Coordinates of C-alpha atoms in Angstrom, one line a residue:
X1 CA 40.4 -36.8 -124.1
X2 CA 42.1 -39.7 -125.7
X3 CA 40.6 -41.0 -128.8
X4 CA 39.2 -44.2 -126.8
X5 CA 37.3 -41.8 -124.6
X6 CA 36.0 -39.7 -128.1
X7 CA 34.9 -43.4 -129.7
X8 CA 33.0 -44.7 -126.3
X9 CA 31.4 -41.3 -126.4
X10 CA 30.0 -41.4 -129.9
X11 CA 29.1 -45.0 -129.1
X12 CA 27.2 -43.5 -126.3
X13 CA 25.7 -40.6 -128.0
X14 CA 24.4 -43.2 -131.0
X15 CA 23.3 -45.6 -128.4
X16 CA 21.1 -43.0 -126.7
X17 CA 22.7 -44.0 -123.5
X18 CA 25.2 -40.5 -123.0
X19 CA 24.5 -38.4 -120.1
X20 CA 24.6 -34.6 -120.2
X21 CA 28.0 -33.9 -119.0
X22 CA 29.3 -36.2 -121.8
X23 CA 27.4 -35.1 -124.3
X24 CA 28.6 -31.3 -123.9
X25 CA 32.3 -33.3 -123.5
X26 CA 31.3 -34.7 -127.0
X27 CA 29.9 -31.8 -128.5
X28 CA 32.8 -29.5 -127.5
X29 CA 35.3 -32.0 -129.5
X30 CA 33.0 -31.8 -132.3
X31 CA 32.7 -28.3 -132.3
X32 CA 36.8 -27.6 -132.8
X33 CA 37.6 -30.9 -134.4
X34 CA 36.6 -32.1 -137.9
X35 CA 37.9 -35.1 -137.4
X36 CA 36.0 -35.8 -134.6
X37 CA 33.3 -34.9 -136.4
X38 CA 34.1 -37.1 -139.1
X39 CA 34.4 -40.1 -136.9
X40 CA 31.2 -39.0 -135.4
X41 CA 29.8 -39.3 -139.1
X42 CA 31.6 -42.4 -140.0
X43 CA 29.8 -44.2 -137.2
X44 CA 26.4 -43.4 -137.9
X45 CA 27.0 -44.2 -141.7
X46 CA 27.9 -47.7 -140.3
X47 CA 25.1 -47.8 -138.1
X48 CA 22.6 -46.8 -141.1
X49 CA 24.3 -49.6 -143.4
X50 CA 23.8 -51.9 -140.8
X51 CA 20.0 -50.6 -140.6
X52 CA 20.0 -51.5 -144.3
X53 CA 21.2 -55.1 -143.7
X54 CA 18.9 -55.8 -141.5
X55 CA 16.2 -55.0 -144.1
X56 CA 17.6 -57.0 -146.6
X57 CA 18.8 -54.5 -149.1
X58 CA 15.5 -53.0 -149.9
X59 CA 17.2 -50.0 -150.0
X60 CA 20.7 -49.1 -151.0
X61 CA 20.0 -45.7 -151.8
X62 CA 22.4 -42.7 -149.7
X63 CA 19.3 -41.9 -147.0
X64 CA 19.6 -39.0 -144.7
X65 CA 18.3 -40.0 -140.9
X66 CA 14.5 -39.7 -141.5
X67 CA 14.5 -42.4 -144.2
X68 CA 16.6 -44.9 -142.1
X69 CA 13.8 -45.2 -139.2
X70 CA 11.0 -45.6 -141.3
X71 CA 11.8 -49.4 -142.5
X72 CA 11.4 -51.2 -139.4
X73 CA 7.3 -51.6 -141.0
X74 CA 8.9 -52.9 -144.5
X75 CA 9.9 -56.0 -143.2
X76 CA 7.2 -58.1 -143.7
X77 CA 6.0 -60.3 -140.9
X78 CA 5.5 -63.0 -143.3
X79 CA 9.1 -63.0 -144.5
X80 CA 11.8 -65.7 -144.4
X81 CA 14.7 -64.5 -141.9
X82 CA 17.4 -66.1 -141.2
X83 CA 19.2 -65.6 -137.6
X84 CA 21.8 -62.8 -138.7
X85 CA 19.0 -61.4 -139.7
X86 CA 17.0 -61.4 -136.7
X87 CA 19.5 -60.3 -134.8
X88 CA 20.4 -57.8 -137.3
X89 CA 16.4 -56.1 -137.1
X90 CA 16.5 -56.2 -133.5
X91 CA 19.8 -54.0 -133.7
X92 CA 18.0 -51.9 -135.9
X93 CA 15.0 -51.6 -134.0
X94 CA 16.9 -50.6 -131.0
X95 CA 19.1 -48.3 -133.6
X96 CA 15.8 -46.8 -135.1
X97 CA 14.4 -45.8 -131.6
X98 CA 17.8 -44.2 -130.9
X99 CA 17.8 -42.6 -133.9
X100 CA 14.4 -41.3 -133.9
X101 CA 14.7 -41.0 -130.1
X102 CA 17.7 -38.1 -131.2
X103 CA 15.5 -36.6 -133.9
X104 CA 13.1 -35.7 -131.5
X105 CA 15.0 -34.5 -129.1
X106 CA 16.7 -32.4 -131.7
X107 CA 13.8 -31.1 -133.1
X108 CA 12.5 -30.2 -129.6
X109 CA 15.8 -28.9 -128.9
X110 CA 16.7 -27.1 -132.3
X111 CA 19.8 -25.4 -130.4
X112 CA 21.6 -28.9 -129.0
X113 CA 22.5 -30.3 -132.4
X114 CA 24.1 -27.1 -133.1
X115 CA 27.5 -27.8 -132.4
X116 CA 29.7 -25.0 -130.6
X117 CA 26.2 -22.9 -130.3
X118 CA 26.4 -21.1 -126.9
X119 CA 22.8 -20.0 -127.3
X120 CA 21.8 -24.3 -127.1
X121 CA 24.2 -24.8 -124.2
X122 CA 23.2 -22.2 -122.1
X123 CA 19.8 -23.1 -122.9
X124 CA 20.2 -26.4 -120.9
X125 CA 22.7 -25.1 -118.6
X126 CA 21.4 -22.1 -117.3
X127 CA 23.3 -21.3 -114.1
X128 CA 21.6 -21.0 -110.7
X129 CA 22.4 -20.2 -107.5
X130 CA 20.2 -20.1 -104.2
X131 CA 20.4 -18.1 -100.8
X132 CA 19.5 -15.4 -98.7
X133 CA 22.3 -13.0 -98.1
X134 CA 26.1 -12.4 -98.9
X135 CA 29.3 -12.9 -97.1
X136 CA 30.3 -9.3 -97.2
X137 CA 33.3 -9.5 -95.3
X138 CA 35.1 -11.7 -92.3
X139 CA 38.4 -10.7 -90.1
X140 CA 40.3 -13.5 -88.9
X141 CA 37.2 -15.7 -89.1
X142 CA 37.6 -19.6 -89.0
X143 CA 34.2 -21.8 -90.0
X144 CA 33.7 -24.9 -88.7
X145 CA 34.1 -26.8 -91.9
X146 CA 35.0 -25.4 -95.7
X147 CA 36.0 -22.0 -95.1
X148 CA 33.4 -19.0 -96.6
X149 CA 34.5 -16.7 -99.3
X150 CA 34.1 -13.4 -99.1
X151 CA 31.4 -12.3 -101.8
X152 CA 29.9 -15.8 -101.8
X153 CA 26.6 -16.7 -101.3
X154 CA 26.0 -17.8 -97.5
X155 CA 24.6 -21.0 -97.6
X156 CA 21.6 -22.5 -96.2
X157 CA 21.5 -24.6 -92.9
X158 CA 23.4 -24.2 -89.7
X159 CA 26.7 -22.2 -89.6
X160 CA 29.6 -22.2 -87.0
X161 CA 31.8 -19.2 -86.6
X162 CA 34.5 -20.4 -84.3
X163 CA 36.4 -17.5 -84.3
X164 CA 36.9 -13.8 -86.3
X165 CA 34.2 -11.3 -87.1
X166 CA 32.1 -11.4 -90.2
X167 CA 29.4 -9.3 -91.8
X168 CA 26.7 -10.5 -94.0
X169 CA 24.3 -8.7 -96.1
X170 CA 20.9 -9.9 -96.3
X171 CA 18.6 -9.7 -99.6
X172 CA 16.3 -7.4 -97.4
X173 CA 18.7 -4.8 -97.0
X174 CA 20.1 -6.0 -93.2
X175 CA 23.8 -5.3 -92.3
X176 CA 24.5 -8.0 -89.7
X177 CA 28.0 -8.3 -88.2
X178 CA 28.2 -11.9 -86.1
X179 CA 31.4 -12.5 -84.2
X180 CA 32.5 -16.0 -83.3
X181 CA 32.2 -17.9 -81.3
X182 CA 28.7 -18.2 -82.7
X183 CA 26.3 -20.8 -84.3
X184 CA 23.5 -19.2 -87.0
X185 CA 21.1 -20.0 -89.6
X186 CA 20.0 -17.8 -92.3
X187 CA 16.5 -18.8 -92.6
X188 CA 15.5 -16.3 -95.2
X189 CA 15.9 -12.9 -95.8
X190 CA 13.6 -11.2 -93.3
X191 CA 15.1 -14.0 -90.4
X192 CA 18.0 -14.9 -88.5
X193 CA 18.1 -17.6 -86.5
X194 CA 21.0 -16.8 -83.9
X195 CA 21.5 -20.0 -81.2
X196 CA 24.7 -18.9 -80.2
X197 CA 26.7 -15.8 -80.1
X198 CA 27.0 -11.9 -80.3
X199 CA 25.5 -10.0 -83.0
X200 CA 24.7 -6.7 -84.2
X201 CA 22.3 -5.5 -86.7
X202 CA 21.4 -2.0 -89.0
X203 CA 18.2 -2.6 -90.3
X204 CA 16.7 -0.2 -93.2
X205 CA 13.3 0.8 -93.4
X206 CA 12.7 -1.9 -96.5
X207 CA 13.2 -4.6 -93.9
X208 CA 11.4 -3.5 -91.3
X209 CA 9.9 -6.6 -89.5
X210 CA 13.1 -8.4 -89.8
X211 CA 13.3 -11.3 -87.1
X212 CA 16.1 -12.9 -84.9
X213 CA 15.1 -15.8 -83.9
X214 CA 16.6 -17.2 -80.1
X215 CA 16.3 -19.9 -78.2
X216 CA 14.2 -17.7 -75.7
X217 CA 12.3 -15.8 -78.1
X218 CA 12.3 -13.5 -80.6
X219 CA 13.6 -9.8 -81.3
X220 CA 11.3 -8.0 -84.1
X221 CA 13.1 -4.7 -85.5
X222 CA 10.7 -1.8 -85.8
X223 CA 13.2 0.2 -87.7
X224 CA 16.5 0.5 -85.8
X225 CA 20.1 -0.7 -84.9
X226 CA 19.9 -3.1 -82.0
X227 CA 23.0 -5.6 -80.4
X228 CA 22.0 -9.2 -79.3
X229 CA 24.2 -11.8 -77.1
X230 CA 22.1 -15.4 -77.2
X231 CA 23.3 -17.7 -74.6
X232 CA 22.2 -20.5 -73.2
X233 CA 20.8 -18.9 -70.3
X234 CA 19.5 -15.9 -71.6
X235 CA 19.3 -13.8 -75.1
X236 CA 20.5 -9.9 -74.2
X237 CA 19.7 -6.9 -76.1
X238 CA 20.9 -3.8 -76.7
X239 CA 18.9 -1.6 -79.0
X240 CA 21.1 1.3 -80.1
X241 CA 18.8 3.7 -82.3
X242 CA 14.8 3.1 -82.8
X243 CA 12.9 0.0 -80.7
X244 CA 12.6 -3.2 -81.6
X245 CA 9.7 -5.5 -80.1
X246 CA 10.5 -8.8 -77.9
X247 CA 8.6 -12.0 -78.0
X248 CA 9.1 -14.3 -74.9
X249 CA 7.9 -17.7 -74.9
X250 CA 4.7 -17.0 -73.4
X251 CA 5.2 -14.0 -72.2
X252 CA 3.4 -11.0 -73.6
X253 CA 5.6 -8.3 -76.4
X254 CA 7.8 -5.9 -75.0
X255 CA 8.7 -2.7 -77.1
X256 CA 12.0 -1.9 -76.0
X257 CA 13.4 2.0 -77.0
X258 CA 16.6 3.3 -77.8
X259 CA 19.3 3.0 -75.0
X260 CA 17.5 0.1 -73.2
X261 CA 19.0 -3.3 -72.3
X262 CA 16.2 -6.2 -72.2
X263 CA 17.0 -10.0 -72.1
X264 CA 14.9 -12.9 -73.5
X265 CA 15.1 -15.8 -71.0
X266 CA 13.0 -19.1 -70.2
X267 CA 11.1 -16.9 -67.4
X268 CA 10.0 -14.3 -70.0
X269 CA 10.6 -11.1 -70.8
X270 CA 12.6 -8.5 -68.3
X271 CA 15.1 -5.7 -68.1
X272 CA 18.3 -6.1 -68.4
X273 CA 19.9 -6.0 -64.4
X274 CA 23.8 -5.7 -65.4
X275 CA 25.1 -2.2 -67.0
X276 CA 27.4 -4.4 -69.3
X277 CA 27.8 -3.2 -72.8
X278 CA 27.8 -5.8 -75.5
X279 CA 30.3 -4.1 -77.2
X280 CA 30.1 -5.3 -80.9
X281 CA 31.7 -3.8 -83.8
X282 CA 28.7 -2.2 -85.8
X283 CA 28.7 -2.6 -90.2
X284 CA 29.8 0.9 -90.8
X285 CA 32.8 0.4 -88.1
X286 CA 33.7 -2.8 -89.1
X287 CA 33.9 -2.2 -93.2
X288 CA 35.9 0.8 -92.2
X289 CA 38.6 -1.4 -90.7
X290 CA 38.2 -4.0 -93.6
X291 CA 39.1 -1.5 -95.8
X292 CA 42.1 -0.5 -94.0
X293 CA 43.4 -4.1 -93.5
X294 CA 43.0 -4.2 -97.6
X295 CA 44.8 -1.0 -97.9
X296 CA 48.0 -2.7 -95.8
X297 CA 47.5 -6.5 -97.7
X298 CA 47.5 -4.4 -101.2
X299 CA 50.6 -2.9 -100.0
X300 CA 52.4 -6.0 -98.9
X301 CA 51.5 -7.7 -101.8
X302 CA 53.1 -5.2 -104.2
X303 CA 55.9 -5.3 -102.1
X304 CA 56.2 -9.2 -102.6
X305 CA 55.7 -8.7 -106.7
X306 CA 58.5 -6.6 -106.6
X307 CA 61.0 -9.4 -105.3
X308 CA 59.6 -12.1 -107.3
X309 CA 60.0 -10.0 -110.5
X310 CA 63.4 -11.2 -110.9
X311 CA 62.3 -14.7 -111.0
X312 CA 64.1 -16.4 -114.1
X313 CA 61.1 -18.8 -114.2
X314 CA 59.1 -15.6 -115.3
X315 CA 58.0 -14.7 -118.7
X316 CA 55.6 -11.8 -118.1
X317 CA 53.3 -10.3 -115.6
X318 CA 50.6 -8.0 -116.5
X319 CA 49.3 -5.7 -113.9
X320 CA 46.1 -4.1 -115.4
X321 CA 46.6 -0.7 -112.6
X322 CA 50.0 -0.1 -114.1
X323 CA 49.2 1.0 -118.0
X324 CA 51.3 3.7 -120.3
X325 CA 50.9 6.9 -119.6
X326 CA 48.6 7.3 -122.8
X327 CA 46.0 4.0 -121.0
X328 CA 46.5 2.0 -123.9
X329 CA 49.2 -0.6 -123.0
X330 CA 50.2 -2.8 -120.4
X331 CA 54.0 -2.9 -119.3
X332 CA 55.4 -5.9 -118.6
X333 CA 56.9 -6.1 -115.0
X334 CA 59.0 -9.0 -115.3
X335 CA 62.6 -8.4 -115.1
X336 CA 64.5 -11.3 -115.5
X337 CA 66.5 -11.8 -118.2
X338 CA 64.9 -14.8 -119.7
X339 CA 61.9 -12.2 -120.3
X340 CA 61.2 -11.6 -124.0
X341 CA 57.2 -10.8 -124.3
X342 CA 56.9 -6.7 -124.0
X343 CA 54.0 -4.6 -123.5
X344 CA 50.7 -5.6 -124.0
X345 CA 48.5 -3.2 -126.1
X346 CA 44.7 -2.7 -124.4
X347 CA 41.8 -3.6 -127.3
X348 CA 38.2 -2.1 -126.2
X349 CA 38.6 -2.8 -123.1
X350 CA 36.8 -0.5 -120.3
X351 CA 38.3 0.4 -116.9
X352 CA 36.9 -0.9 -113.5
X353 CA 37.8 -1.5 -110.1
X354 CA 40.3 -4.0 -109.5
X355 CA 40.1 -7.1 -106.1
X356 CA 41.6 -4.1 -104.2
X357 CA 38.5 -1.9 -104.0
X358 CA 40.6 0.4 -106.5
X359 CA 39.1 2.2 -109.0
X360 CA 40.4 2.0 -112.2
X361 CA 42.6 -0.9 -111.5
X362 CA 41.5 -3.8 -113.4
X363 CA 40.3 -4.3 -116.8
X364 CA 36.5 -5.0 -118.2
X365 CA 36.4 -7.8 -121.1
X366 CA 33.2 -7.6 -121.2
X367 CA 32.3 -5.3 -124.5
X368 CA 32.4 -7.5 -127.2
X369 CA 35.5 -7.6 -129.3
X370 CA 37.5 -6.5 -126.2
X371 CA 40.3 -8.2 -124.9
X372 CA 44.5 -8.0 -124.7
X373 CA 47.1 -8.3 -127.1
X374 CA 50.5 -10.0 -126.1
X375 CA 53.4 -11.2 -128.3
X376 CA 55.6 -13.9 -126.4
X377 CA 58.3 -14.7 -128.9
X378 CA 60.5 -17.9 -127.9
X379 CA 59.8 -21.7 -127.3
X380 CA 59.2 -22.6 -123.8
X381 CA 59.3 -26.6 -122.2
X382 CA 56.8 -26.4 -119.1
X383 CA 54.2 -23.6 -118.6
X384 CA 52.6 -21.8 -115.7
X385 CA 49.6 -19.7 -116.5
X386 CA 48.0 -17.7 -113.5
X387 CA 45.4 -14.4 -113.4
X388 CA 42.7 -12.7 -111.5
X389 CA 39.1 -12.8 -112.8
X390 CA 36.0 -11.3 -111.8
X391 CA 33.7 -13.3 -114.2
X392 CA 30.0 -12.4 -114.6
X393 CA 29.1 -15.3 -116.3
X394 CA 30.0 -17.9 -118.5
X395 CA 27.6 -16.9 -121.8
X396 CA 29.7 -18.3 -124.7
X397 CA 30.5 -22.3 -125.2
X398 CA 34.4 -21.4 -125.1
X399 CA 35.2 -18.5 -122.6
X400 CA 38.5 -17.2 -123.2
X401 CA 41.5 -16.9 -120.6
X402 CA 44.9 -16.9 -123.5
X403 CA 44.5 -18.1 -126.7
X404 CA 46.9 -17.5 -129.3
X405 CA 46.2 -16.4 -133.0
X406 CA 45.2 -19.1 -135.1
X407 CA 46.3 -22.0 -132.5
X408 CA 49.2 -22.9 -134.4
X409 CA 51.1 -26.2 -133.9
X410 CA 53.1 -26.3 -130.3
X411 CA 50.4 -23.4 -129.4
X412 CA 48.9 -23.4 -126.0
X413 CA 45.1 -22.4 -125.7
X414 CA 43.7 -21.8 -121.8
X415 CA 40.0 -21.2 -121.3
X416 CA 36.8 -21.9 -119.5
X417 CA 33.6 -24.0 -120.7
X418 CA 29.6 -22.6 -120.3
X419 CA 29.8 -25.8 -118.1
X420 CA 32.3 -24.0 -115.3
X421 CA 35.1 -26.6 -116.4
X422 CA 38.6 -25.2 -117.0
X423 CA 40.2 -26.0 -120.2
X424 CA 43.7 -26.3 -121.4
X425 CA 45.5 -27.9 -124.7
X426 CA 48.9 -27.9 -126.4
X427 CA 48.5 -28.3 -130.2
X428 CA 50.7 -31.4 -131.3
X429 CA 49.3 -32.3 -135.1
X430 CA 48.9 -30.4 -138.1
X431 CA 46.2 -31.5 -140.4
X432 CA 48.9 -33.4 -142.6
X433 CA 50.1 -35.4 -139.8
X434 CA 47.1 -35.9 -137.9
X435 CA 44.5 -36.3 -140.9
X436 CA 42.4 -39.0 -140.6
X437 CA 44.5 -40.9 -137.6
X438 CA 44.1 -38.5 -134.7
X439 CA 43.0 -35.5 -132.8
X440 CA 45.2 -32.8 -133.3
X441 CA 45.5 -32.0 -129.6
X442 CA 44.5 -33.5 -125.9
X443 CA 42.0 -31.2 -124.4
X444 CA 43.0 -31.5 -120.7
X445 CA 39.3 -30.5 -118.6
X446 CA 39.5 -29.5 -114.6
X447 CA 35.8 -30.6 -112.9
X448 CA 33.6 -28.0 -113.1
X449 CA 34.5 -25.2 -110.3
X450 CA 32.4 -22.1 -111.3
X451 CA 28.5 -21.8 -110.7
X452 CA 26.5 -18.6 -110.6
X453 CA 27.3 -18.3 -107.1
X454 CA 30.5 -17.6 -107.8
X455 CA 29.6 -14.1 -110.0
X456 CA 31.1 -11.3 -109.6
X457 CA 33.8 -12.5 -106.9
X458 CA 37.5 -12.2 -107.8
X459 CA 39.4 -15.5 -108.2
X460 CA 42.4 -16.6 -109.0
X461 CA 43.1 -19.8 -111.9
X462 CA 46.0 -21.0 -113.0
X463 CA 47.0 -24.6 -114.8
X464 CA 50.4 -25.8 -115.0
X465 CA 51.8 -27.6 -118.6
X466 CA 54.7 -30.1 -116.6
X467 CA 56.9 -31.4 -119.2
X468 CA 59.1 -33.2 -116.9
X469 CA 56.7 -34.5 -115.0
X470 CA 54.3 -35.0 -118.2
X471 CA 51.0 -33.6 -116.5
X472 CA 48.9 -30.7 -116.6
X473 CA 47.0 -29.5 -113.3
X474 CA 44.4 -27.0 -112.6
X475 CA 43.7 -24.8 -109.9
X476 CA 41.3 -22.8 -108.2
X477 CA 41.5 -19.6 -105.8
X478 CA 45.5 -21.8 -105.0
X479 CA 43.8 -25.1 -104.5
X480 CA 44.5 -28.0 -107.0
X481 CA 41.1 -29.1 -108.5
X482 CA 42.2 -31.2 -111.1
X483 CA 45.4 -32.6 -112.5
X484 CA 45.7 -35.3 -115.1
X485 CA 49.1 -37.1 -116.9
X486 CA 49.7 -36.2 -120.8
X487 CA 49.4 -38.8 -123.1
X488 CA 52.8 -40.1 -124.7
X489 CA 51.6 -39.3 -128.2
X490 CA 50.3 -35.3 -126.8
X491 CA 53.2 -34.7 -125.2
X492 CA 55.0 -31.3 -126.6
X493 CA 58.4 -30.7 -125.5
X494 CA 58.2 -27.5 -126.5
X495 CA 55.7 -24.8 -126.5
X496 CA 55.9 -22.0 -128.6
X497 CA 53.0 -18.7 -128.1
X498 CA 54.0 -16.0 -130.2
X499 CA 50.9 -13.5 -130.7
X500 CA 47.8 -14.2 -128.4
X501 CA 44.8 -12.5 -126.5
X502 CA 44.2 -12.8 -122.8
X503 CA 40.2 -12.7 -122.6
X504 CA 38.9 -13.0 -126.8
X505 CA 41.0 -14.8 -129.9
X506 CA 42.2 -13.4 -133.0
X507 CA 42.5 -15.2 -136.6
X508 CA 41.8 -18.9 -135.8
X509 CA 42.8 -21.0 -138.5
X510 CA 39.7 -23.1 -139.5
X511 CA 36.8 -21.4 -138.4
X512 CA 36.3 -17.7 -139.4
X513 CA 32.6 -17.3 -138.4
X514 CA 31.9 -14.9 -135.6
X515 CA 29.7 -16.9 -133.6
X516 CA 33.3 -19.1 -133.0
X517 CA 35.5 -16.4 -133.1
X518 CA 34.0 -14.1 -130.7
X519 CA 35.1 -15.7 -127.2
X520 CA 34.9 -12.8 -124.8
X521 CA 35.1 -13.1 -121.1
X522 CA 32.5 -11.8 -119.8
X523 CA 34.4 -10.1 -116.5
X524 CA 37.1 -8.6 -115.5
X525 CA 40.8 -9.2 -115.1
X526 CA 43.7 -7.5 -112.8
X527 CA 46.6 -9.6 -113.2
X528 CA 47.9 -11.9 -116.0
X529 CA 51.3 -14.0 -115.0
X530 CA 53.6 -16.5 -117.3
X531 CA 56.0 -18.5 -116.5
X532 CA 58.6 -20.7 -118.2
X533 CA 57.9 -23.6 -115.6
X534 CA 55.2 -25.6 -113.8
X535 CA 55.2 -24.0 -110.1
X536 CA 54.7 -26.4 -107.2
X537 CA 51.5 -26.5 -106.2
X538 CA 52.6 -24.7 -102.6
X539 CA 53.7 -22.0 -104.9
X540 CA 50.4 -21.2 -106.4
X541 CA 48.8 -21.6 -103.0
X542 CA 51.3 -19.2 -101.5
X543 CA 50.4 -16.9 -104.4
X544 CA 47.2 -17.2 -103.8
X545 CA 47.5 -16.2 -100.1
X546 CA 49.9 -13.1 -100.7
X547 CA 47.3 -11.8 -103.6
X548 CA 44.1 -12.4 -101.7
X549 CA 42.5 -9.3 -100.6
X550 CA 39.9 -11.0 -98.9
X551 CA 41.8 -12.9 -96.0

């Protein structure tokens, strides 16, 4: 944020005219920065002396905010103004509205002028997410459109599997694997509407009841694993173990029993004439061979780390399955000989299963005071910083990815915002040199990526510090998301880390309180990689690809 952004923001904020993802902008700056909050300060002072002008003097006493609105009533009707001061009272009557406007709202809203207080933020910002069933898994699948994550949310409206298998999991309990090419809308928990493709379906005895909707009709599960193929012609079914019931258009039900093959078509309801299995991969079948395909992917993908630990680019990468025989420390595999950081020591942290489905593998931040302890000695020109999370949720204003003690001058800090924004800044000013004329850093935000859908799922982040090119870009599960040029005045040459924590912060330098302090991620981590230099952003992507156990 440059300090022409800061000023229009505190104009905004006094002017009553800020939106809400400004104001947390603002209120984040003011919450790290004193001399943001000192501008913030020196602008309402003006304000409130020009409040005073405008009534003429009457009071020249220091006034906190509930004495400035009151005199808009001591100007007397009666009195002789001059222009200034007309125009002078109507700026103060819009100023007094504003003011009292911010009162209230602050009073309602005890939390929001409580700078840095997660507890206000999350109060406003209280994450949501909306749907009907999981992605559980997908082989080879291709959507028409924005691909699906695996562990996402599957949202609402029509879907197109062109190709591939996948498996959701409904809220009700129902294991449905759909292969493409197939068109399908989740309509809630307890219904399916299939217009196109093959399907098959393990319902438990919570959901009995659960629908699929066709074109022809509809299939009603009565406790059972059934198969269904809806065409254009004709809907077939296959129920595997218990009966399900059919509704024709029309046409009276049809309770159809284990090993029977019934179709729904315009003419009704009828047995199935062909002998033709539908032949679809059931849940239990197809998560087997998921797991196996992760099995092989973990296996390349440690083969690949292997090579590209001899990259003289790399600083250190942390792999949270590979700790000291004793659990308490973190080896780092990097092998170059530019490498200088060495083990990282593990602080309260809990074990838990890593992206891979291993147990054990990856690290829980959760537990408050948690986190992991790194020195990096050295000075550095352009960064790359790159881990897997799992995150549960974003329940602190700052959420901690690698902050180093104290956040010393040329000190890199990297974390996320309650608001799902990435965060990333190089400190350039000490309070001597910056006092009074400047921020003491640029505070370099990604748009915000991460809603509650996103809980729980492994990701992968990463943000590039480009010297050379003077920019600093964000990304997302290998896609850019952000990227933004580094002011002249903010530009570091070089960046020095020394001690830090991935996940919490030790000894910051102007603020001691807990409630600041304490910046826990609230999730999981399984890989932590530095490097001297700001990869391409087909490197990350490739990354991305090779680490993804979710292809």
């Amino acid at each position: 944020m440059t300090p022409e952004e800061r000023e229009e923001l505190i104009d905004s904020l006094i002017d009553g005219e800020i939106d809400e993802a400004d104001f947390l902008r603002i209120e984040a700056e003011m919450s790290v920065d004193p001399e943001v909050r000192a501008l913030y300060y020196n602008r309402l002072k003006l304000d409130l002396l020009l409040q005073r002008e405008a009534r003429g003097g009457v009071d020249d006493s220091e006034s906190g905010v509930a004495q400035v609105v009151a005199p808009a009533a001591a100007i007397s009707p009666a009195a002789p103004v001059n222009i200034l001061q007309r125009r002078l009272t109507g700026i103060f009557a819009v100023l007094a509205a504003t003011v009292l406007g911010f009162v209230a709202w602050s009073v309602w809203n005890p939390d929001s002028i409580r700078l840095g207080s997660p507890a206000g933020l999350a109060g406003k910002l209280e994450p949501t997410a909306a749907g009907f069933a999981i992605l559980h898994g997908q082989s080879d699948a291709v959507w028409e459109g924005d691909p699906l994550a695996t562990g996402s949310l599957v949202p609402s409206g029509p879907l197109r599997l062109l190709s591939g298998v996948a498996q959701i999991e409904l809220f009700s309990g129902v294991r449905m694997v759909i292969e493409g090419d197939a068109q399908f809308v989740v309509q809630s928990a307890m219904l399916v509407q299939l217009d196109r493709g093959r399907a098959r379906a393990q319902v438990p005895e919570a959901a009995r009841g659960f629908r699929v909707q066709t074109r022809h009709g509809d299939l009603i599960d009565l406790g059972t694993e059934f198969a269904i193929d809806a065409g254009d012609e004709a809907a077939r079914v296959e129920v595997l173990t218990g009966e399900v019931e059919l509704q024709g258009q029309g046409a009276a039900p049809q309770r159809v029993l284990e090993g029977d093959a019934w179709q729904l078509s315009d003419a009704g309801v009828s047995e199935r004439s062909d002998s033709d299995s539908l032949q679809v991969i059931g849940p239990d079948a197809f998560e087997r061979q998921l797991s196996s395909q992760q099995v092989d992917q973990r296996r390349r993908w440690q083969q690949r780390v292997a090579s590209m630990r001899e990259d003289d680019r790399l600083i250190a990468w942390y792999q949270t399955q590979q700790t000291s025989a004793d659990g308490r420390q973190l080896p780092n595999l990097a092998q170059s000989d530019s490498q200088t950081a060495g083990a990282a020591a593990i602080v309260a942290c809990q074990p838990s299963s890593d992206r891979w489905g291993q147990a054990g593998g990856a690290l829980d931040l959760s537990r408050t005071g948690s986190r992991i302890r790194v020195d990096v000695p050295g000075e550095f020109g352009s960064l790359t910083m790159m881990c897997w999370v799992k995150i549960h949720s974003l329940d602190r204003l700052y959420n901690s990815l690698f902050l180093t003690d104290g956040h010393e001058l040329q000190e890199p800090h990297w974390q996320i915002m309650n608001d799902g924004r990435l965060f990333f800044s190089v400190k350039k000013f000490d309070g001597a040199e910056g006092k009074r004329r400047r921020p003491d850093k640029y505070n370099f935000y990604s748009p915000p990526f991460w809603d509650a859908s996103l809980s729980g799922q492994w990701i992968m982040l990463a943000t590039t510090y480009d010297v050379q090119a003077r920019r600093v870009s964000h990304y997302f599960n290998g896609a850019e998301i952000g990227s933004e040029a580094i002011p002249a005045d903010y530009l570091v040459p070089r960046v020095t880390i020394g001690p830090a924590s991935i996940g919490n912060w030790s000894e910051p330098m102007y603020r001691t309180d807990p409630q600041f302090v304490v910046r826990n991620l609230n999730g999981s981590l399984d890989e932590f990689v530095l490097y001297s230099s700001a990869l391409s952003g087909s490197e990350i992507a490739e990354l991305y690809r090779l680490g993804n156990p979710a292809r």
